[in-house]
Amino acid sequence: MTATAMTTTAMNAAAALPLLQVDHLSMRFGGLVAVDDVSFTAMDRQITGIIGPNGAGKTTVFNCLTGFYKPTVGRLALSHSDGREFLLERMDGFRITQHAHVARTFQNIRLFPRMSVLENLIVAQHNKLMRASGYSVFGILGLGVYRRAEQAAVERARYWLGRVGLTDRANDEAGNLPYGAQRRLEIARAMCTEPVLLCLDEPAAGLNARESEELNELLKFIRDEHKIGVLLIEHDMSVVMRISDHIVVLDYGRKIADGNPEKIRNDPTVIRAYLGEEEDETLPPEVARDLGVRG
Amino acid sequence: MAEATVNTSAAPAAATGARAHEPSFVYLVKDALATGAIALALAFPLVGFRTVDRGSTTIIETRFGQMFLGVAVIALGRFAFSLIDAGYARAILAGSGVLSVAWLLLVAVDPGGAAIFPLGWMSWMLVVSVALRAAYVSWGDRSEARGDAVSPGDRVAATVQRLAVFFGPVLLLFAIAMPLLPMADQRWVDLGILVLTYVMLGWGLNVVVGLAGLLDLGYVAFYAVGAYSYAIIAKTFGLNFWEALPMAGGLAAMFGVLLGFPVLRLRGDYLAIVTLGFGEIVRVVLLNWNELSNGPKGIGEIPRPSFFGMPFTPAPPQGVTSFHQWFSAHLWEIGFSPIQRAVYLYYIILLLALLTNIFTLRIRKLPIGRAWEALREDEIACRALGINPTNTKLTAFAIGAMFGGFAGSFFATRQGFISPESFNFIESAIILAIVVLGGMGSQIGVVIASIVLIGGPEWFRDLESYRMLAFGGLMVLIMIWRPQGLLAFREPTILLKPKAGPP
């Protein structure tokens, strides 16, 4: 397992270019520092995992990336493969998806529950369809331009429905789907926006073993076939360690480690952050720090 | 699924009497008697006595006979309801159905014959509601036996929505033919105009409330803006109805955007309060800005619509042909009658309402319509998908306001006189009630709710002072049985059709 992870990393590393460059990102809420001077790089065509204990600031990083928060300090640069560069910290939330093509999912699923599964995927292609419908003018008139665009949107939706195994539920209300299917639909919906960077906030939360296995396959498929970067927040170590090409570890808003899964697995700072603070209680702080440095 | 609505009657003892544990017959009788006792306690002071003016003195009369009859009817009704829940729904359905039909026949044969039933129409309404309840429950049992996941109410709504494909054109044909039917007198046509005005307002507000989910309590403001814009434009520039109409609609849409901007960040109750305030502001401005709106005296002599330049007047000025003269000259001889103008107005509002409907139905299937619905479902998810919430909300406000403005222009040309009094909060409340009762987002629901809410009080006139009571009772019943609205059933805007060829 580790061996395969290593080979894919090595394979992708050859072609990989930096996709997202996070520099000195800080986010303060009043006196609380949720994210403190975090820098990392996410590569194109790689899965970058962000892990850390509860309250480490993972979701805050996501919210800064996707425009839900304006970072207090920092630079978030996204480079498209055609050379265009976007400074995400300066963009409004919805423009980040619209122009910079960053898509995200949410920790607590946010579908449009009373709309059908297919409609959820069509809404995701809103901006493209808006242009095709001449900002509703052609659409009202029923011109062919719009009908063709809608047909294309349906085909894209059909493709993703097949991918996540929801084709036969396409006309059902999204809110009636089982939990695991809702998770998959949310990923399919994000993919329908044609992102270059897909940000997933705990996609495996609440999934059973089989479903997380399917999720792993889906994420690898997205990375390898659609050739985009994936940013992944996850608590489930079996998911993170198996599919991530690169892992960033946060604790108390700071980055404490950064590297491939093998390196992270053996990093004493990470182990300490996860296994608790017993060492701090028994050892003097200087010694604990010493331990960290030695590792 | 049906249990949730079972225990809504007066008796608190019934709170435990659900179908689950098969209550005994004795228990049901006791329960009915307890309900009767509560009814008696309420009816004793309210129905038992009444004061009568006898010239100079006031005397107290007792009406114990009526009181006991009423109490007996309530106890029997409660018993019937309990039996329905105990599993005798079909039997009760048959019995109450027979009773209510018998009552109708009796009234049809001999209006005095209904006196056999105590309290006349009140007990009839009870019998009918028992029958409805029984039908609802037996339907629920059947679908439960089949293992359906959808509640019977939703199934009825879905059926009606599906039937609307056939039912809609029939209703439309009736609407077109109505003024030409022999029974159509001035009162009928006026009522038709009134109902259609509210249908149009309901369809307009449906865009904002039903589709975009923005609770707007100040919709009457746009109605007022449309009416005043039309009145002022038509009078100042001498334009006719069809020329001034788009301008009035455009101005109302502008006001929609104007209101939209400050309330973009608000939602739910807060949005409702601010829009309510906006509605009042517009009314108060109209009341006080004498130079513009002539204040409380209102604007009169608003140009009435003409039929291709031909006015509806008995004696037109020199050189102008009036409609009835032209009609007599070219088709067949008719005299002047005020109903001609009413019929013409009726067709104008029918046309405007249909335009609103077609527009809404089409836009619902466009990206902007889907974005409205998505915004109603989850605004944060919309932003994450790159949908601009500001523009999307403003379009909804503008389009809703535009239709309100059209309806307002029509109102002004129909009345010939407008004053701020016509644009009270109660108007907004009625329009919102139409949308909510009809089932948010349902087009045919708005029609049915308008007929019930606007036509209903007119038809219930025979009930005299009980009219508003019947109206209120109806609203309470609807809220108990269908809190999501009569026809709250959403059809997807697009269906995935199976792909042709091998999978």
PDB file of C-alpha atoms in Angstrom, chain A residues 174-264:
ATOM      1  CA  ALA A 174     -31.291  15.269  -3.465  1.00  0.00           C
ATOM      2  CA  GLY A 175     -32.457  15.468   0.153  1.00  0.00           C
ATOM      3  CA  ASN A 176     -33.868  11.915  -0.062  1.00  0.00           C
ATOM      4  CA  LEU A 177     -30.545  10.305  -0.951  1.00  0.00           C
ATOM      5  CA  PRO A 178     -28.700   8.231   1.636  1.00  0.00           C
ATOM      6  CA  TYR A 179     -25.855   9.976   3.396  1.00  0.00           C
ATOM      7  CA  GLY A 180     -23.018   8.428   1.439  1.00  0.00           C
ATOM      8  CA  ALA A 181     -24.724   9.222  -1.859  1.00  0.00           C
ATOM      9  CA  GLN A 182     -25.168  12.842  -0.773  1.00  0.00           C
ATOM     10  CA  ARG A 183     -21.422  13.058  -0.138  1.00  0.00           C
ATOM     11  CA  ARG A 184     -20.701  11.684  -3.608  1.00  0.00           C
ATOM     12  CA  LEU A 185     -23.249  13.997  -5.196  1.00  0.00           C
ATOM     13  CA  GLU A 186     -21.620  16.996  -3.560  1.00  0.00           C
ATOM     14  CA  ILE A 187     -18.283  16.011  -5.076  1.00  0.00           C
ATOM     15  CA  ALA A 188     -19.926  15.484  -8.480  1.00  0.00           C
ATOM     16  CA  ARG A 189     -21.561  18.893  -8.178  1.00  0.00           C
ATOM     17  CA  ALA A 190     -18.240  20.538  -7.379  1.00  0.00           C
ATOM     18  CA  MET A 191     -16.683  18.781 -10.380  1.00  0.00           C
ATOM     19  CA  CYS A 192     -19.438  20.123 -12.641  1.00  0.00           C
ATOM     20  CA  THR A 193     -18.046  23.625 -12.109  1.00  0.00           C
ATOM     21  CA  GLU A 194     -14.949  22.381 -13.999  1.00  0.00           C
ATOM     22  CA  PRO A 195     -12.438  23.277 -11.296  1.00  0.00           C
ATOM     23  CA  VAL A 196      -8.655  23.273 -11.486  1.00  0.00           C
ATOM     24  CA  LEU A 197      -8.501  22.859  -7.714  1.00  0.00           C
ATOM     25  CA  LEU A 198     -11.019  20.808  -5.777  1.00  0.00           C
ATOM     26  CA  CYS A 199     -11.191  21.430  -2.029  1.00  0.00           C
ATOM     27  CA  LEU A 200     -12.854  18.647  -0.040  1.00  0.00           C
ATOM     28  CA  ASP A 201     -13.741  19.245   3.589  1.00  0.00           C
ATOM     29  CA  GLU A 202     -13.853  15.844   5.329  1.00  0.00           C
ATOM     30  CA  PRO A 203     -15.416  13.904   2.451  1.00  0.00           C
ATOM     31  CA  ALA A 204     -15.111  10.585   4.287  1.00  0.00           C
ATOM     32  CA  ALA A 205     -16.876  11.741   7.457  1.00  0.00           C
ATOM     33  CA  GLY A 206     -19.720   9.362   8.229  1.00  0.00           C
ATOM     34  CA  LEU A 207     -18.878   6.896   5.471  1.00  0.00           C
ATOM     35  CA  ASN A 208     -18.502   3.185   6.127  1.00  0.00           C
ATOM     36  CA  ALA A 209     -15.399   1.243   5.129  1.00  0.00           C
ATOM     37  CA  ARG A 210     -16.716   0.293   1.701  1.00  0.00           C
ATOM     38  CA  GLU A 211     -17.868   3.797   0.952  1.00  0.00           C
ATOM     39  CA  SER A 212     -14.531   5.309   1.922  1.00  0.00           C
ATOM     40  CA  GLU A 213     -12.829   2.810  -0.335  1.00  0.00           C
ATOM     41  CA  GLU A 214     -15.052   4.005  -3.206  1.00  0.00           C
ATOM     42  CA  LEU A 215     -14.258   7.583  -2.276  1.00  0.00           C
ATOM     43  CA  ASN A 216     -10.545   6.856  -2.501  1.00  0.00           C
ATOM     44  CA  GLU A 217     -11.024   5.455  -5.976  1.00  0.00           C
ATOM     45  CA  LEU A 218     -13.098   8.469  -7.017  1.00  0.00           C
ATOM     46  CA  LEU A 219     -10.498  10.933  -5.774  1.00  0.00           C
ATOM     47  CA  LYS A 220      -7.671   9.107  -7.499  1.00  0.00           C
ATOM     48  CA  PHE A 221      -9.745   9.035 -10.663  1.00  0.00           C
ATOM     49  CA  ILE A 222     -10.333  12.789 -10.447  1.00  0.00           C
ATOM     50  CA  ARG A 223      -6.639  13.429  -9.940  1.00  0.00           C
ATOM     51  CA  ASP A 224      -5.408  11.097 -12.659  1.00  0.00           C
ATOM     52  CA  GLU A 225      -8.063  11.441 -15.343  1.00  0.00           C
ATOM     53  CA  HIS A 226      -9.153  15.030 -14.898  1.00  0.00           C
ATOM     54  CA  LYS A 227      -5.651  16.175 -14.080  1.00  0.00           C
ATOM     55  CA  ILE A 228      -6.562  18.662 -11.383  1.00  0.00           C
ATOM     56  CA  GLY A 229      -5.261  19.332  -7.922  1.00  0.00           C
ATOM     57  CA  VAL A 230      -7.186  18.122  -4.898  1.00  0.00           C
ATOM     58  CA  LEU A 231      -6.958  19.646  -1.453  1.00  0.00           C
ATOM     59  CA  LEU A 232      -8.306  17.338   1.191  1.00  0.00           C
ATOM     60  CA  ILE A 233      -9.172  17.881   4.830  1.00  0.00           C
ATOM     61  CA  GLU A 234      -9.659  14.544   6.489  1.00  0.00           C
ATOM     62  CA  HIS A 235      -9.699  12.946   9.895  1.00  0.00           C
ATOM     63  CA  ASP A 236      -9.790   9.431   8.578  1.00  0.00           C
ATOM     64  CA  MET A 237      -6.103   8.483   8.475  1.00  0.00           C
ATOM     65  CA  SER A 238      -6.737   5.452   6.289  1.00  0.00           C
ATOM     66  CA  VAL A 239      -8.002   7.790   3.576  1.00  0.00           C
ATOM     67  CA  VAL A 240      -5.374  10.497   3.984  1.00  0.00           C
ATOM     68  CA  MET A 241      -2.359   8.265   4.236  1.00  0.00           C
ATOM     69  CA  ARG A 242      -3.385   6.083   1.320  1.00  0.00           C
ATOM     70  CA  ILE A 243      -4.282   8.625  -1.279  1.00  0.00           C
ATOM     71  CA  SER A 244      -2.409  11.815  -0.416  1.00  0.00           C
ATOM     72  CA  ASP A 245       0.677  12.653  -2.388  1.00  0.00           C
ATOM     73  CA  HIS A 246       1.587  15.334   0.079  1.00  0.00           C
ATOM     74  CA  ILE A 247       0.404  16.127   3.596  1.00  0.00           C
ATOM     75  CA  VAL A 248       0.350  19.367   5.575  1.00  0.00           C
ATOM     76  CA  VAL A 249      -0.183  19.045   9.325  1.00  0.00           C
ATOM     77  CA  LEU A 250      -1.694  21.900  11.313  1.00  0.00           C
ATOM     78  CA  ASP A 251      -1.945  22.235  15.064  1.00  0.00           C
ATOM     79  CA  TYR A 252      -3.252  25.253  16.946  1.00  0.00           C
ATOM     80  CA  GLY A 253      -3.287  27.208  13.687  1.00  0.00           C
ATOM     81  CA  ARG A 254       0.388  26.559  12.926  1.00  0.00           C
ATOM     82  CA  LYS A 255       1.931  24.277  10.396  1.00  0.00           C
ATOM     83  CA  ILE A 256       3.896  21.662  12.307  1.00  0.00           C
ATOM     84  CA  ALA A 257       4.880  19.365   9.475  1.00  0.00           C
ATOM     85  CA  ASP A 258       4.798  19.082   5.716  1.00  0.00           C
ATOM     86  CA  GLY A 259       5.823  16.179   3.511  1.00  0.00           C
ATOM     87  CA  ASN A 260       4.915  12.850   1.956  1.00  0.00           C
ATOM     88  CA  PRO A 261       2.812  10.333   3.936  1.00  0.00           C
ATOM     89  CA  GLU A 262       5.819   8.261   4.924  1.00  0.00           C
ATOM     90  CA  LYS A 263       7.572  11.244   6.442  1.00  0.00           C
ATOM     91  CA  ILE A 264       4.452  12.446   8.256  1.00  0.00           C
TER      92      ILE A 264
END
